Coordinates of C-alpha atoms and ligand atoms in Angstrom, one line a residue:
M29 CA -45.2 33.5 21.6
I30 CA -43.7 35.1 18.5
I31 CA -40.6 37.2 19.0
L32 CA -39.0 39.6 16.5
G33 CA -35.2 39.6 17.1
I34 CA -33.1 42.6 16.1
E35 CA -29.3 42.6 16.1
T36 CA -27.1 45.5 14.7
S37 CA -24.3 45.6 17.2
C38 CA -21.4 45.4 14.7
D39 CA -21.6 44.9 10.9
E40 CA -24.6 42.5 10.4
T41 CA -28.1 43.8 10.1
A42 CA -29.8 40.7 11.4
I43 CA -33.5 40.1 11.9
S44 CA -35.3 37.0 13.1
L45 CA -38.8 35.7 13.8
L46 CA -39.2 32.8 16.2
D47 CA -42.4 31.2 17.4
F48 CA -42.0 29.6 20.9
Q49 CA -44.7 26.9 21.1
K50 CA -45.9 24.3 23.6
N51 CA -43.7 21.5 24.8
N52 CA -40.5 23.5 24.2
R53 CA -41.0 23.5 20.5
I54 CA -39.5 26.4 18.5
K55 CA -40.5 27.3 15.0
L56 CA -37.7 29.3 13.3
L57 CA -39.9 31.4 11.0
A58 CA -37.1 33.5 9.5
N59 CA -33.5 34.2 10.1
V60 CA -32.2 37.0 7.8
I61 CA -28.8 38.6 7.8
S62 CA -27.9 41.5 5.6
S63 CA -24.2 41.2 5.8
Q64 CA -21.6 44.0 5.3
I65 CA -18.6 41.8 5.1
K66 CA -17.8 42.6 1.5
T67 CA -17.9 46.3 2.3
H68 CA -15.5 46.1 5.2
Q69 CA -13.2 43.5 3.6
K70 CA -11.5 46.3 1.6
Y71 CA -10.4 47.9 4.9
G72 CA -9.4 44.7 6.7
G73 CA -11.8 45.4 9.5
V74 CA -15.1 47.1 10.4
V75 CA -15.3 50.8 9.8
P76 CA -17.9 52.1 12.4
E77 CA -19.1 55.1 10.4
V78 CA -19.7 52.9 7.2
A79 CA -21.3 50.2 9.3
A80 CA -23.9 52.6 10.8
R81 CA -24.8 54.1 7.4
Q82 CA -25.4 50.6 6.0
H83 CA -27.5 49.5 9.0
L84 CA -29.6 52.6 8.4
A85 CA -30.1 51.8 4.8
N86 CA -30.8 48.1 5.4
I87 CA -32.8 47.8 8.5
I88 CA -36.3 48.6 7.4
P89 CA -36.1 46.6 4.1
T90 CA -34.6 43.7 6.1
I91 CA -37.4 43.8 8.6
E92 CA -40.0 44.0 5.8
F93 CA -38.3 41.1 4.0
T94 CA -38.2 39.0 7.2
L95 CA -41.9 39.5 7.8
R96 CA -42.8 38.6 4.2
K97 CA -40.5 35.6 4.3
A98 CA -42.1 34.3 7.5
K99 CA -45.6 35.3 6.4
V100 CA -46.1 37.1 9.7
Q101 CA -48.2 40.2 10.1
P102 CA -47.0 42.8 12.7
K103 CA -50.2 42.2 14.7
E104 CA -49.0 38.5 15.3
I105 CA -45.8 39.6 16.9
D106 CA -45.8 39.4 20.8
V107 CA -42.5 40.9 21.7
I108 CA -39.6 42.7 20.1
A109 CA -36.1 41.8 21.4
V110 CA -33.2 44.0 20.4
A111 CA -29.4 43.8 21.2
S112 CA -28.8 47.1 23.0
G113 CA -25.1 46.6 24.0
P114 CA -22.2 46.0 24.0
G115 CA -21.0 46.9 20.5
L116 CA -20.4 49.9 18.2
I117 CA -22.5 52.8 19.5
T118 CA -23.6 54.0 16.1
S119 CA -24.5 50.5 14.9
L120 CA -26.4 49.7 18.1
M121 CA -28.4 52.9 17.9
V122 CA -29.9 51.9 14.5
G123 CA -31.3 48.7 16.0
V124 CA -32.4 50.4 19.2
E125 CA -34.1 53.5 17.6
T126 CA -35.8 51.3 15.0
T127 CA -37.1 49.1 17.9
K128 CA -38.5 52.2 19.7
V129 CA -40.4 53.3 16.6
L130 CA -41.8 49.8 16.0
A131 CA -42.8 49.4 19.6
Y132 CA -44.7 52.7 19.6
A133 CA -46.3 52.1 16.2
W134 CA -47.2 48.5 16.8
Q135 CA -47.8 48.8 20.5
K136 CA -45.4 45.9 21.4
P137 CA -43.5 45.2 24.6
V138 CA -39.7 45.5 24.2
I139 CA -36.6 43.8 25.7
G140 CA -33.2 45.4 25.5
L141 CA -30.7 42.5 25.5
N142 CA -27.1 42.1 26.1
H143 CA -25.4 40.8 22.9
I144 CA -23.2 38.3 24.8
E145 CA -26.3 36.9 26.6
G146 CA -27.7 36.4 23.1
H147 CA -24.6 34.5 22.1
I148 CA -25.0 32.2 25.1
Y149 CA -28.6 31.5 24.4
A150 CA -27.8 30.4 20.9
N151 CA -26.9 27.1 22.6
L152 CA -30.6 26.5 23.4
L153 CA -31.9 25.9 19.9
I154 CA -31.5 22.3 18.9
N155 CA -33.5 20.7 16.1
S156 CA -36.5 23.0 16.6
H157 CA -36.5 22.4 20.4
L158 CA -35.5 24.5 23.3
A159 CA -32.6 22.7 25.0
Q160 CA -32.6 22.5 28.8
I161 CA -29.6 23.7 30.7
K162 CA -28.6 21.7 33.8
F163 CA -27.2 24.2 36.3
P164 CA -24.6 25.2 37.3
A165 CA -23.4 25.8 33.7
L166 CA -20.2 27.2 32.3
C167 CA -20.0 29.0 29.0
L168 CA -16.8 29.6 27.0
V169 CA -17.6 32.9 25.2
V170 CA -15.2 33.5 22.3
S171 CA -16.1 36.3 20.0
G172 CA -14.3 39.2 18.2
G173 CA -14.5 41.4 21.3
H174 CA -14.8 38.9 24.2
T175 CA -13.1 35.9 25.6
E176 CA -14.6 34.9 28.9
L177 CA -15.6 31.9 31.0
I178 CA -19.0 32.7 32.4
H179 CA -20.6 30.7 35.3
M180 CA -24.4 30.5 35.2
A181 CA -26.1 29.5 38.5
D182 CA -29.5 29.8 36.8
H183 CA -31.1 31.6 33.8
G184 CA -29.9 35.2 34.0
Q185 CA -27.5 34.6 36.8
Y186 CA -24.0 35.2 35.6
K187 CA -20.6 35.3 37.2
L188 CA -17.2 35.9 35.6
V189 CA -14.8 33.0 36.1
G190 CA -12.0 34.2 33.8
R191 CA -11.4 36.5 30.9
T192 CA -8.7 37.6 28.5
L193 CA -6.2 40.1 29.8
D194 CA -5.5 41.5 26.3
D195 CA -6.8 40.4 22.9
A196 CA -9.9 38.3 22.5
A197 CA -9.5 35.0 20.7
G198 CA -11.4 36.2 17.6
E199 CA -9.3 39.3 17.6
A200 CA -6.1 37.1 17.6
F201 CA -7.5 35.3 14.5
D202 CA -8.3 38.6 12.8
K203 CA -4.9 40.1 13.6
V204 CA -2.9 37.1 12.4
A205 CA -5.0 37.0 9.2
K206 CA -4.4 40.7 8.6
L207 CA -0.7 40.3 9.2
L208 CA -0.5 37.5 6.7
K209 CA -3.0 39.3 4.3
I210 CA -5.3 36.3 4.0
G211 CA -8.6 38.0 4.4
Y212 CA -11.3 39.3 6.7
P213 CA -12.8 38.1 9.0
G214 CA -9.7 36.2 10.0
G215 CA -11.3 33.2 11.8
P216 CA -12.9 31.4 8.8
A217 CA -10.0 32.3 6.5
I218 CA -7.5 30.8 8.9
E219 CA -9.6 27.7 9.6
K220 CA -9.9 27.0 5.9
I221 CA -6.2 27.1 5.2
A222 CA -5.3 25.4 8.5
Q223 CA -7.2 22.3 7.5
K224 CA -4.3 21.4 5.2
G225 CA -1.6 22.1 7.7
D226 CA 0.3 20.3 10.4
P227 CA -0.8 21.6 13.9
N228 CA 2.5 20.5 15.4
A229 CA 4.8 22.1 12.8
F230 CA 5.5 25.2 14.9
D231 CA 5.7 25.2 18.7
F232 CA 3.8 28.4 19.5
P233 CA 3.4 29.3 23.2
R234 CA 0.2 28.4 25.0
P235 CA -0.1 31.6 27.1
M236 CA -1.2 31.1 30.7
I237 CA -2.1 27.5 30.2
K238 CA -0.4 26.4 33.4
Y239 CA -1.7 29.3 35.5
K240 CA -4.1 28.4 38.3
N241 CA -6.6 31.1 37.3
F242 CA -9.0 31.0 34.4
D243 CA -7.8 34.1 32.6
F244 CA -6.4 34.1 29.0
S245 CA -3.9 36.1 27.0
F246 CA -3.5 36.1 23.3
S247 CA -1.5 39.1 22.3
G248 CA 1.9 37.3 23.0
L249 CA 0.8 34.5 20.7
K250 CA 0.0 36.9 17.9
T251 CA 3.5 38.5 18.5
S252 CA 5.1 35.1 18.2
V253 CA 3.5 34.6 14.8
L254 CA 4.7 38.0 13.8
Y255 CA 8.4 37.3 14.8
L256 CA 8.3 33.9 13.1
V257 CA 6.9 35.5 9.9
K258 CA 9.5 38.3 9.9
K259 CA 12.4 35.9 10.5
E260 CA 11.3 33.2 8.1
F261 CA 10.1 35.6 5.4
K262 CA 13.7 36.4 4.6
N263 CA 14.4 32.8 3.5
K264 CA 10.9 32.5 2.0
K265 CA 10.3 29.0 3.3
I266 CA 7.3 29.4 5.5
P267 CA 4.5 26.9 4.8
L268 CA 1.4 29.0 5.5
A269 CA -1.0 26.0 6.2
D270 CA 1.4 24.7 8.8
L271 CA 1.9 28.1 10.4
L272 CA -1.9 28.7 10.7
A273 CA -2.7 25.1 11.8
S274 CA -0.1 25.5 14.6
F275 CA -1.5 28.9 15.6
Q276 CA -5.0 27.6 15.7
Q277 CA -3.9 24.6 17.7
A278 CA -2.3 26.9 20.3
V279 CA -5.5 28.9 20.7
V280 CA -7.7 25.8 20.9
D281 CA -5.4 24.1 23.5
V282 CA -5.6 27.1 25.9
L283 CA -9.3 27.6 25.5
T284 CA -10.2 23.9 25.9
D285 CA -7.8 23.2 28.8
K286 CA -9.0 26.1 30.8
T287 CA -12.7 25.3 30.2
I288 CA -12.2 21.7 31.3
R289 CA -10.3 22.7 34.4
A290 CA -12.9 25.3 35.4
A291 CA -15.7 22.8 34.8
Q292 CA -14.0 20.3 37.1
E293 CA -13.2 22.8 39.9
L294 CA -16.6 24.5 39.8
K295 CA -18.5 21.2 39.6
I296 CA -20.3 22.2 36.5
E297 CA -23.2 20.2 35.0
T298 CA -23.4 21.8 31.5
V299 CA -20.7 23.3 29.4
M300 CA -21.6 25.6 26.5
M301 CA -19.7 27.6 24.0
A302 CA -20.6 30.9 22.3
G303 CA -19.6 33.6 19.9
G304 CA -18.0 33.6 16.4
V305 CA -15.0 31.5 17.3
A306 CA -17.3 28.8 18.5
A307 CA -17.9 28.2 14.8
N308 CA -14.4 26.8 14.6
Q309 CA -14.5 23.1 13.9
K310 CA -11.2 22.3 15.6
L311 CA -12.4 24.1 18.8
R312 CA -15.8 22.3 18.7
Q313 CA -14.2 18.9 18.2
E314 CA -11.5 19.2 20.8
L315 CA -13.8 20.6 23.5
K316 CA -16.2 17.7 22.8
A317 CA -13.4 15.2 22.9
K318 CA -11.9 16.5 26.1
I319 CA -15.3 16.6 27.9
K320 CA -15.9 13.0 26.8
K321 CA -12.5 12.0 28.2
N322 CA -12.4 14.0 31.5
L323 CA -16.1 14.7 32.3
P324 CA -18.2 12.0 30.6
N325 CA -21.3 12.8 32.7
L326 CA -21.4 16.4 31.8
K327 CA -23.9 17.9 29.3
F328 CA -22.3 19.6 26.4
L329 CA -24.2 22.1 24.3
K330 CA -23.0 24.0 21.3
P331 CA -24.8 26.4 19.0
N332 CA -25.5 25.5 15.4
I333 CA -22.6 26.8 13.3
Q334 CA -24.7 29.4 11.6
H335 CA -25.8 30.8 15.0
C336 CA -22.3 31.3 16.3
T337 CA -21.5 34.5 14.5
D338 CA -23.7 37.5 15.0
N339 CA -27.4 36.8 14.2
A340 CA -30.8 37.7 15.5
V341 CA -32.0 34.1 16.3
M342 CA -29.8 34.2 19.4
I343 CA -31.4 37.6 20.4
A344 CA -34.9 36.1 20.2
L345 CA -33.9 33.0 22.1
A346 CA -32.4 35.1 25.0
G347 CA -35.4 37.4 24.8
Y348 CA -37.8 34.5 25.3
F349 CA -36.5 34.0 28.9
H350 CA -36.9 37.6 29.7
A351 CA -40.4 37.6 28.2
L352 CA -41.4 34.7 30.4
K353 CA -40.6 36.9 33.4
K354 CA -42.2 39.9 31.8
D355 CA -38.9 41.6 32.1
F356 CA -39.7 44.4 29.6
T357 CA -38.1 47.8 29.1
P358 CA -40.5 50.7 28.4
W359 CA -39.5 51.9 24.9
Q360 CA -39.0 55.4 26.2
K361 CA -36.2 54.1 28.4
L362 CA -34.5 51.8 25.9
K363 CA -30.9 53.0 25.2
A364 CA -27.9 51.7 23.3
D365 CA -25.1 51.0 25.8
P366 CA -21.8 50.2 23.9
N367 CA -20.0 49.2 27.1
W368 CA -22.6 47.0 28.7
E369 CA -20.8 44.1 30.3
L370 CA -22.9 41.1 31.1
V371 CA -20.7 40.3 34.2
Ligands
KG4_407 O1 -19.5 36.8 17.7 P1 -19.0 37.5 16.5 O2 -19.7 37.2 15.1 O3 -18.9 39.0 16.7 C1 -18.6 39.6 17.9 O4 -19.5 39.7 18.7 O5 -17.4 39.9 18.0 O6 -17.4 37.0 16.4 C2 -16.6 37.4 15.3 C3 -15.3 36.8 15.5 C4 -14.2 37.3 14.5 O7 -13.1 37.6 15.2 C5 -14.0 36.1 13.6 O8 -12.7 36.1 13.1 C6 -14.3 35.0 14.5 O9 -15.3 35.4 15.4 N1 -14.6 33.7 13.8 C7 -13.9 32.6 13.8 C8 -14.6 31.7 13.0 N2 -15.7 32.3 12.5 C9 -15.7 33.5 13.0 N3 -12.8 32.3 14.5 C10 -12.3 31.0 14.3 N4 -12.8 30.1 13.5 C11 -14.0 30.4 12.8 N5 -14.5 29.5 12.0
ZN408 ZN1 -21.1 38.8 18.6

């Protein structure tokens, strides 16, 4: 089954072609991302109006390029899967409206997918194979807009275990980076500098780490960084790498502690991680180490680094499970939903 994946929920025009073959083999035929990062860098964040215009200019050439790269003819495509929410409405609309046109012109079934479900299913591509999830599973979703612990009883069965009460983890990285003027997006910029720093140099708060529930809060942590910077800037003796390593450590400690505790309490069989912040090496390593120490029999999946941030491979992967159930959306009914919550 060949699936064309389309992802335009924020600032990446991403198109993929995946061939789902026998014995759970997956051939990644093409994964193309037309990135707008350079455009938005000037503004220190995504400007929705600009993003939508660029999606519009890029989407058809990117689809054509993807088909050429994969040497796939439209007639060989079985299903089109598109992220139809949540995200920026004008960005989503470009992907959704393009999908409708292609579905009509090429006569293909369509799946409108939740972007976060896509992030979760990025975990399932391992070395050209479809990984198996042992249920119940728990996914730590950490992106620019979401920080959630999601319980999965089976494919497509989601329950919210915990969530951030204010900023998302990625948002905290982005805001701290903006405050210190070290670039956009903040996560990769902070991770790079933090590598050379001492994670114990500053004792930042670990918000809600001792709370019994599985919710998070990151806005206070960001404010602690702000106060420290304001105070220390006066005497100009703030080692940036130490500051960022300590900030990153605080975020990682809270995320990993709560994930482990939730996995223990809910008798989880598989832990996964998803979203842009899942690309963070420190988070990947510490979650793996804590699982090994506390829950050695548990299955741990993580997406390939390049499939953590927004991409269309994850959309095709999630689409595959809907396609198996023939869970298609008539193209006439496909609609962008910027506020679509998975749970
Ligand atoms: O999943 P994503 O690409 O877009 C959303 O759906 O939001 O996530 C983007 C977020 C940004 O906040 C970015 O700073 C963060 O993921 N991020 C990282 C890293 N790479 C991206 N955060 C920490 N470490 C990274 N290496
Ligand atoms: Zn995303």
